mmCIF file of C-alpha atoms and ligand atoms in Angstrom:
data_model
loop_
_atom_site.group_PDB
_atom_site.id
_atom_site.type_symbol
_atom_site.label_atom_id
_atom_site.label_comp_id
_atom_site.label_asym_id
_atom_site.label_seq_id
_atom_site.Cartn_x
_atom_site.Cartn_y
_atom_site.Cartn_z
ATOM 1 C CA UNK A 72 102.349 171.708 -22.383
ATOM 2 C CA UNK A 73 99.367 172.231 -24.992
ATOM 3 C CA UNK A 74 101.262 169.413 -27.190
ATOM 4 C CA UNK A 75 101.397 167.280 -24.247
ATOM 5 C CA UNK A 76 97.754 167.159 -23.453
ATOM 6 C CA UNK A 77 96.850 166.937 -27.089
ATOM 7 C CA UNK A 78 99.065 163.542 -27.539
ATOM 8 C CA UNK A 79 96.861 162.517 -23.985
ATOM 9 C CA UNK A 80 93.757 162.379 -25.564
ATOM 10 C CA UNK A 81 95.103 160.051 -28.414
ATOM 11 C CA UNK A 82 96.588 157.417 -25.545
ATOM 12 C CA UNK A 83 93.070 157.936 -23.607
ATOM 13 C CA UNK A 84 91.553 156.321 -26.888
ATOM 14 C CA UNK A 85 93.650 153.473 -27.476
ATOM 15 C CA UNK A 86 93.684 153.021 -23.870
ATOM 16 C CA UNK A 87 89.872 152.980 -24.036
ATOM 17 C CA UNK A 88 90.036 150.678 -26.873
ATOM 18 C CA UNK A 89 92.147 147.965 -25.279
ATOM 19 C CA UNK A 90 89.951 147.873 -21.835
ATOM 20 C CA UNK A 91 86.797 147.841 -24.588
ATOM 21 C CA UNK A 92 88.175 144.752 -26.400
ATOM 22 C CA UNK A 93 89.039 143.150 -23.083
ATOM 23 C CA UNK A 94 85.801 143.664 -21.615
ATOM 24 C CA UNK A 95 83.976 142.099 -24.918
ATOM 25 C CA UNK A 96 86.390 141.426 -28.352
ATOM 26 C CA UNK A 97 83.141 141.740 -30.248
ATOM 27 C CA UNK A 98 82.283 145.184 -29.290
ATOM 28 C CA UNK A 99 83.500 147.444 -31.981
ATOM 29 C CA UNK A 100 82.292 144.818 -34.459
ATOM 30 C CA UNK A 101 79.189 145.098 -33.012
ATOM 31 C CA UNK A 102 78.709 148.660 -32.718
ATOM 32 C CA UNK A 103 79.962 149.116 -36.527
ATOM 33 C CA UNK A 104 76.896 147.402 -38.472
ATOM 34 C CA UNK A 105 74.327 149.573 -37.092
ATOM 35 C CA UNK A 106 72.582 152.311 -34.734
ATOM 36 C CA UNK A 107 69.329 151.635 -33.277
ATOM 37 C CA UNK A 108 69.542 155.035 -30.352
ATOM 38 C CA UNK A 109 65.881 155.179 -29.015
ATOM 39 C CA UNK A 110 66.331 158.998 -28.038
ATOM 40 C CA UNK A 111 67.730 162.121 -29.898
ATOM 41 C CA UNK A 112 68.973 164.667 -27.402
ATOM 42 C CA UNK A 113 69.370 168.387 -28.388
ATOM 43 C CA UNK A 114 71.661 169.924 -25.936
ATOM 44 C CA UNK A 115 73.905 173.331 -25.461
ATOM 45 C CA UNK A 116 77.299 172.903 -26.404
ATOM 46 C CA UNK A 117 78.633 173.431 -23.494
ATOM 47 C CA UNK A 118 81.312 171.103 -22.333
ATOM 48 C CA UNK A 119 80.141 170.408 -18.589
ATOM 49 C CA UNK A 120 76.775 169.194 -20.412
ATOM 50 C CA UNK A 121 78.208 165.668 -21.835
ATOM 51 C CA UNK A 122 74.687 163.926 -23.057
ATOM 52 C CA UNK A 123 75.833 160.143 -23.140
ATOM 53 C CA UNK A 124 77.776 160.403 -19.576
ATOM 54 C CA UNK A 125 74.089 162.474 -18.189
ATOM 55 C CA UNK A 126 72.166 160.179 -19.388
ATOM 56 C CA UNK A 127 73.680 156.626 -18.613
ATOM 57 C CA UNK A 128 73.781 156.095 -21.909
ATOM 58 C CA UNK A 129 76.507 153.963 -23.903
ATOM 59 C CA UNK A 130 77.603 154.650 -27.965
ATOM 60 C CA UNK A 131 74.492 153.840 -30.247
ATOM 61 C CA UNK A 132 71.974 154.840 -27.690
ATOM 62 C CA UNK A 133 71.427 158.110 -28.073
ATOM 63 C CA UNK A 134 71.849 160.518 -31.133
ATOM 64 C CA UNK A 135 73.043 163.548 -30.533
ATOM 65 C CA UNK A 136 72.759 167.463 -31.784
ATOM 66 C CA UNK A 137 74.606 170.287 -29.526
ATOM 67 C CA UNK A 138 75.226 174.011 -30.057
ATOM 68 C CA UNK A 139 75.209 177.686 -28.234
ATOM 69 C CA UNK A 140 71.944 177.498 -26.188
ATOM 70 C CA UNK A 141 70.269 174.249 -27.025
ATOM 71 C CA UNK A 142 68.436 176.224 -29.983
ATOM 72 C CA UNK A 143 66.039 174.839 -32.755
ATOM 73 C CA UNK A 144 65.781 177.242 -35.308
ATOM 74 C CA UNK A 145 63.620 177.062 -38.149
ATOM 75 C CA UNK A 146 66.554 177.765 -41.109
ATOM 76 C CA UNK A 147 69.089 175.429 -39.176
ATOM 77 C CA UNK A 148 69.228 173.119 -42.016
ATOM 78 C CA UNK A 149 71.867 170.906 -39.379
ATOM 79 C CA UNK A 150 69.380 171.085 -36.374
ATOM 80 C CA UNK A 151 66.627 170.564 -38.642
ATOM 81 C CA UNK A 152 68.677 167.623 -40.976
ATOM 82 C CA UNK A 153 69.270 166.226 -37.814
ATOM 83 C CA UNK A 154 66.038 165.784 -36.295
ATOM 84 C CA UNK A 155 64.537 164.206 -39.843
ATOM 85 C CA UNK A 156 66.909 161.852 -39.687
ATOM 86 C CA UNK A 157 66.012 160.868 -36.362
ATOM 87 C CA UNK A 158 62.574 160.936 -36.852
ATOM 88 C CA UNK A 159 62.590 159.055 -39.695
ATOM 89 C CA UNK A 160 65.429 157.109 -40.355
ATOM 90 C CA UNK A 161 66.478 155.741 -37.049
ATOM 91 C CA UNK A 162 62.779 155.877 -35.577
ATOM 92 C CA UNK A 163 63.749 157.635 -32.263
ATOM 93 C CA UNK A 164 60.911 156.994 -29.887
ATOM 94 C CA UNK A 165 61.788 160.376 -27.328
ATOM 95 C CA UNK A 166 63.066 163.832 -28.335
ATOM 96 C CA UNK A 167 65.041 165.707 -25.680
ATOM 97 C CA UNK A 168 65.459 169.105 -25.308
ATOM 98 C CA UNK A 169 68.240 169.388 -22.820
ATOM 99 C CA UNK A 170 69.381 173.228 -21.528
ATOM 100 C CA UNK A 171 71.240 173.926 -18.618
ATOM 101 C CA UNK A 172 71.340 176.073 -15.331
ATOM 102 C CA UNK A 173 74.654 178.373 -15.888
ATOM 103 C CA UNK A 174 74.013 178.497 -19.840
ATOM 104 C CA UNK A 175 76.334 180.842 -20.840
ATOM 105 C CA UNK A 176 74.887 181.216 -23.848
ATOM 106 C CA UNK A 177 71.231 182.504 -22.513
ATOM 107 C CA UNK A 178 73.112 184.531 -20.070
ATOM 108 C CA UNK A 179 74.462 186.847 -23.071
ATOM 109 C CA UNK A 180 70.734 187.328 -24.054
ATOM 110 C CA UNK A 181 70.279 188.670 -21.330
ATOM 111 C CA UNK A 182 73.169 191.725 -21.669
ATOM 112 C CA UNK A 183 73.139 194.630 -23.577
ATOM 113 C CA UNK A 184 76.401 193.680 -25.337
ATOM 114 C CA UNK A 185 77.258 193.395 -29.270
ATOM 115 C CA UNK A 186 78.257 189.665 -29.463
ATOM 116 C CA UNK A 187 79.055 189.636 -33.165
ATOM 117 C CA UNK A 188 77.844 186.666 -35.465
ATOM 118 C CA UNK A 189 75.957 185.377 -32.170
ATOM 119 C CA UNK A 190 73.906 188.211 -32.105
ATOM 120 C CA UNK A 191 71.606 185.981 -35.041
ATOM 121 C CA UNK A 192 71.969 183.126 -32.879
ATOM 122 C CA UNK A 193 70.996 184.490 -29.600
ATOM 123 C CA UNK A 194 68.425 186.309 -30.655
ATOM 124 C CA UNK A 195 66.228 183.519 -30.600
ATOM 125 C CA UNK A 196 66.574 183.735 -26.817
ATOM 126 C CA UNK A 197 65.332 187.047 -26.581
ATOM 127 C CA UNK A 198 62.388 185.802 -28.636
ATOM 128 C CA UNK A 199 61.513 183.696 -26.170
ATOM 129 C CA UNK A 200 62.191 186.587 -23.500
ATOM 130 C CA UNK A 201 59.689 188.733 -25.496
ATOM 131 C CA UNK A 202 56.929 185.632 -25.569
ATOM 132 C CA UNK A 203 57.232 185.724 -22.124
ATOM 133 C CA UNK A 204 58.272 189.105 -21.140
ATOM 134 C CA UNK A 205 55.825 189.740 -18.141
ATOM 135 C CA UNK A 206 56.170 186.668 -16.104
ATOM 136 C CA UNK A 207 60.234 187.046 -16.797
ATOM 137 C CA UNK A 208 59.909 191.038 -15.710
ATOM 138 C CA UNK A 209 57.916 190.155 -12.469
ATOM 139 C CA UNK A 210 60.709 187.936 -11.334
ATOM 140 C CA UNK A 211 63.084 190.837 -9.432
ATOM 141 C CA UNK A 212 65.796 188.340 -8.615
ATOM 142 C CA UNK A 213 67.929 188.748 -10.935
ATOM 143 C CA UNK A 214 69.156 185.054 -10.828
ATOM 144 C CA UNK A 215 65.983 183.222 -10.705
ATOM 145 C CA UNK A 216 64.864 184.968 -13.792
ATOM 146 C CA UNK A 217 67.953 183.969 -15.519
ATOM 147 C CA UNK A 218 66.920 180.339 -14.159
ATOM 148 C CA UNK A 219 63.111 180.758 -15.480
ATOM 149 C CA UNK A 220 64.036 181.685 -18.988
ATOM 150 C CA UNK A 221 66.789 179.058 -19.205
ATOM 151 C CA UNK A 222 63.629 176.495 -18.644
ATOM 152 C CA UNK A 223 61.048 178.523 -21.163
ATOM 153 C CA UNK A 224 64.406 178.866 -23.534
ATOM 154 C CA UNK A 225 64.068 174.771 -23.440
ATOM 155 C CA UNK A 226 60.014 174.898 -23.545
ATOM 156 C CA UNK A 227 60.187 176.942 -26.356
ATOM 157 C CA UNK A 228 62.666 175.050 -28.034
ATOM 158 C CA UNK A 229 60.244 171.372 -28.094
ATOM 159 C CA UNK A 230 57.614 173.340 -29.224
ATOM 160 C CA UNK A 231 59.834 174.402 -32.447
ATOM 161 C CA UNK A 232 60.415 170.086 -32.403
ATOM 162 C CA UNK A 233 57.057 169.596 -32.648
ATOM 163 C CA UNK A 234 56.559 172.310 -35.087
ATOM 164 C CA UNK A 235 58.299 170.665 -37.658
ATOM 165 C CA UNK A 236 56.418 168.267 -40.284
ATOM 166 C CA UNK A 237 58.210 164.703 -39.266
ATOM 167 C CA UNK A 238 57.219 165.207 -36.038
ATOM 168 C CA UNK A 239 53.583 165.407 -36.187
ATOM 169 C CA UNK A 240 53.056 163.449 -38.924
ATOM 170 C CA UNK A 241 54.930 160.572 -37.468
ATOM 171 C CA UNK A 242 53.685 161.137 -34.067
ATOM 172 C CA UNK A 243 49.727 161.126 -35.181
ATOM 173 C CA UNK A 244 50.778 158.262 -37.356
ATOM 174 C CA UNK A 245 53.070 155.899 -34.861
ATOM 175 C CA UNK A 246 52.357 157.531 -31.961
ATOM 176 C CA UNK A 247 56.508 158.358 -31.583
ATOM 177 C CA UNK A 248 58.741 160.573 -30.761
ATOM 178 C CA UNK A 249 57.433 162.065 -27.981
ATOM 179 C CA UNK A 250 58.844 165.714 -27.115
ATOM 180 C CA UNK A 251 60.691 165.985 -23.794
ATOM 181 C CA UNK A 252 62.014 168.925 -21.853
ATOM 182 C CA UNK A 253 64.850 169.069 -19.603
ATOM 183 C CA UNK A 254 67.429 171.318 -17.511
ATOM 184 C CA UNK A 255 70.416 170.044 -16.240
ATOM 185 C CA UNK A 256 71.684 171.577 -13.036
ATOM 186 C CA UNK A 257 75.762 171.718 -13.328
ATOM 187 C CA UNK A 258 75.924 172.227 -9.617
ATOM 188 C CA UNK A 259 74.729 168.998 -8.625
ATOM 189 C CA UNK A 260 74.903 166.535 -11.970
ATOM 190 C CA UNK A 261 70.907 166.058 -11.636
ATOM 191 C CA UNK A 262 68.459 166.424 -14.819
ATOM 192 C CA UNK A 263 64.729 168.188 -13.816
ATOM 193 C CA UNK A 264 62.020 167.040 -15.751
ATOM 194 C CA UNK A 265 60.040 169.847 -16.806
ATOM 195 C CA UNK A 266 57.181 167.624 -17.824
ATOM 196 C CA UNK A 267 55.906 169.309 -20.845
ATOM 197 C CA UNK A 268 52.720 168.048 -21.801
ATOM 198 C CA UNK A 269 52.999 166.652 -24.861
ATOM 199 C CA UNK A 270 49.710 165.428 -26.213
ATOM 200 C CA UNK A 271 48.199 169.128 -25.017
ATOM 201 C CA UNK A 272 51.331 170.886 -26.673
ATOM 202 C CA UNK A 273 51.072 169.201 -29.853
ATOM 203 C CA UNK A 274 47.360 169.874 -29.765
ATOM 204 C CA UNK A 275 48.163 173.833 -29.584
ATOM 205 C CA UNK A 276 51.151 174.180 -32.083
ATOM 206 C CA UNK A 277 48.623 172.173 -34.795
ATOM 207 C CA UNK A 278 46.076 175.326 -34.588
ATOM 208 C CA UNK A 279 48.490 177.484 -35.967
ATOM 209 C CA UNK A 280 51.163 175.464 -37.363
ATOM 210 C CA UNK A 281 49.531 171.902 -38.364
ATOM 211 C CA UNK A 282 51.590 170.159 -41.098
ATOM 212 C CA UNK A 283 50.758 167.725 -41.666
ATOM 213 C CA UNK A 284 47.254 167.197 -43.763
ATOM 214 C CA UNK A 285 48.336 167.518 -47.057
ATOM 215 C CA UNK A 286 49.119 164.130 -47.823
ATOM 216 C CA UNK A 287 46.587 162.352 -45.947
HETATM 217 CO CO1 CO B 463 74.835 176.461 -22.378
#
């Protein structure tokens, strides 16, 4: 049965290749000399979280980083790779920071449970539940709190974007990317907004963690 679904996925691609060419012979051709994606998203890995399909979004328009959690960790040199290169190499005008309602991955934060080599990984979410351990702690429903730290989880995470060098040098200098924050609700398909400030967030992260005046 396994074999059968794995052979599947090969005739969904040259199925999807065929009604491609039909639909526009130059298409592939097209798509192979270059990538001009005006947004990087940085999304859990989840597999109900699919960022093109989310977003409306065909192949070349949007660049795209996943793992466990939507994290952006400091010594992820592939998170980190990954947003220089986007930054300044294919000129993205928006970052998003996409997490999800139902994140498995924040939900294990949450447990007192030895998860192995994700106990590194997760422990950035507990970070963020220590940064904001007394709003989380006055939430007694156990489910909205899960809820409210898989949105500061993804508020946390554009402020380590905007940490980063390329980002605010390239912002003060072009005035691009700008930072987004989002959660993605897998019960109904919709993306909320959580309409991080930008400008004011930026502003904040420079007192303590400004980058980028040494070249000036
Ligand atoms: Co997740």
């Amino acid at each position: 049965m396994d074999d059968d679904r794995y052979q599947k996925v090969l005739e969904n691609n040259r199925r999807w290749v065929a009604t491609r060419n039909a639909q526009d012979p130059g298409y592939f051709v097209r798509l192979s000399a270059d990538q001009t994606p005006d947004f990087l998203y940085i999304g859990c890995s989840d597999s109900r979280v699919p960022a093109n399909e989310i977003m409306g979004l065909e192949p070349g328009e949007v660049f795209v980083h996943r793992n466990i959690a939507n994290l952006v960790v400091n010594t992820d040199i592939n998170c980190q790779s990954v947003i220089q290169y986007a930054v300044e190499h294919l000129r993205v005008r928006h970052i998003v920071v996409c997490g999800h309602y139902g994140c498995g991955g924040v939900a294990a934060a949450m447990q007192a449970a030895d998860m192995g080599i994700l106990n590194g990984w997760l422990r950035e979410v507990r970070d963020v539940y220590r940064l904001h351990k007394d709003e989380l702690n006055a939430i007694a429903d156990t489910d909205a709190r899960y809820r409210r730290l898989i949105e500061l989880n993804v508020s946390e995470q554009c402020a380590n974007v905007i940490k980063t060098a390329v980002v605010q040098k390239h912002y003060l200098r072009h005035h691009r990317p700008v930072v987004h924050g989002w959660v993605y609700d897998l019960r109904n398909g919709i993306i909320k907004d959580l309409e991080i400030p930008f400008e004011q967030t930026l502003a904040s992260i420079q007192e303590i963690y400004r980058l980028d005046a040494a070249d000036e």
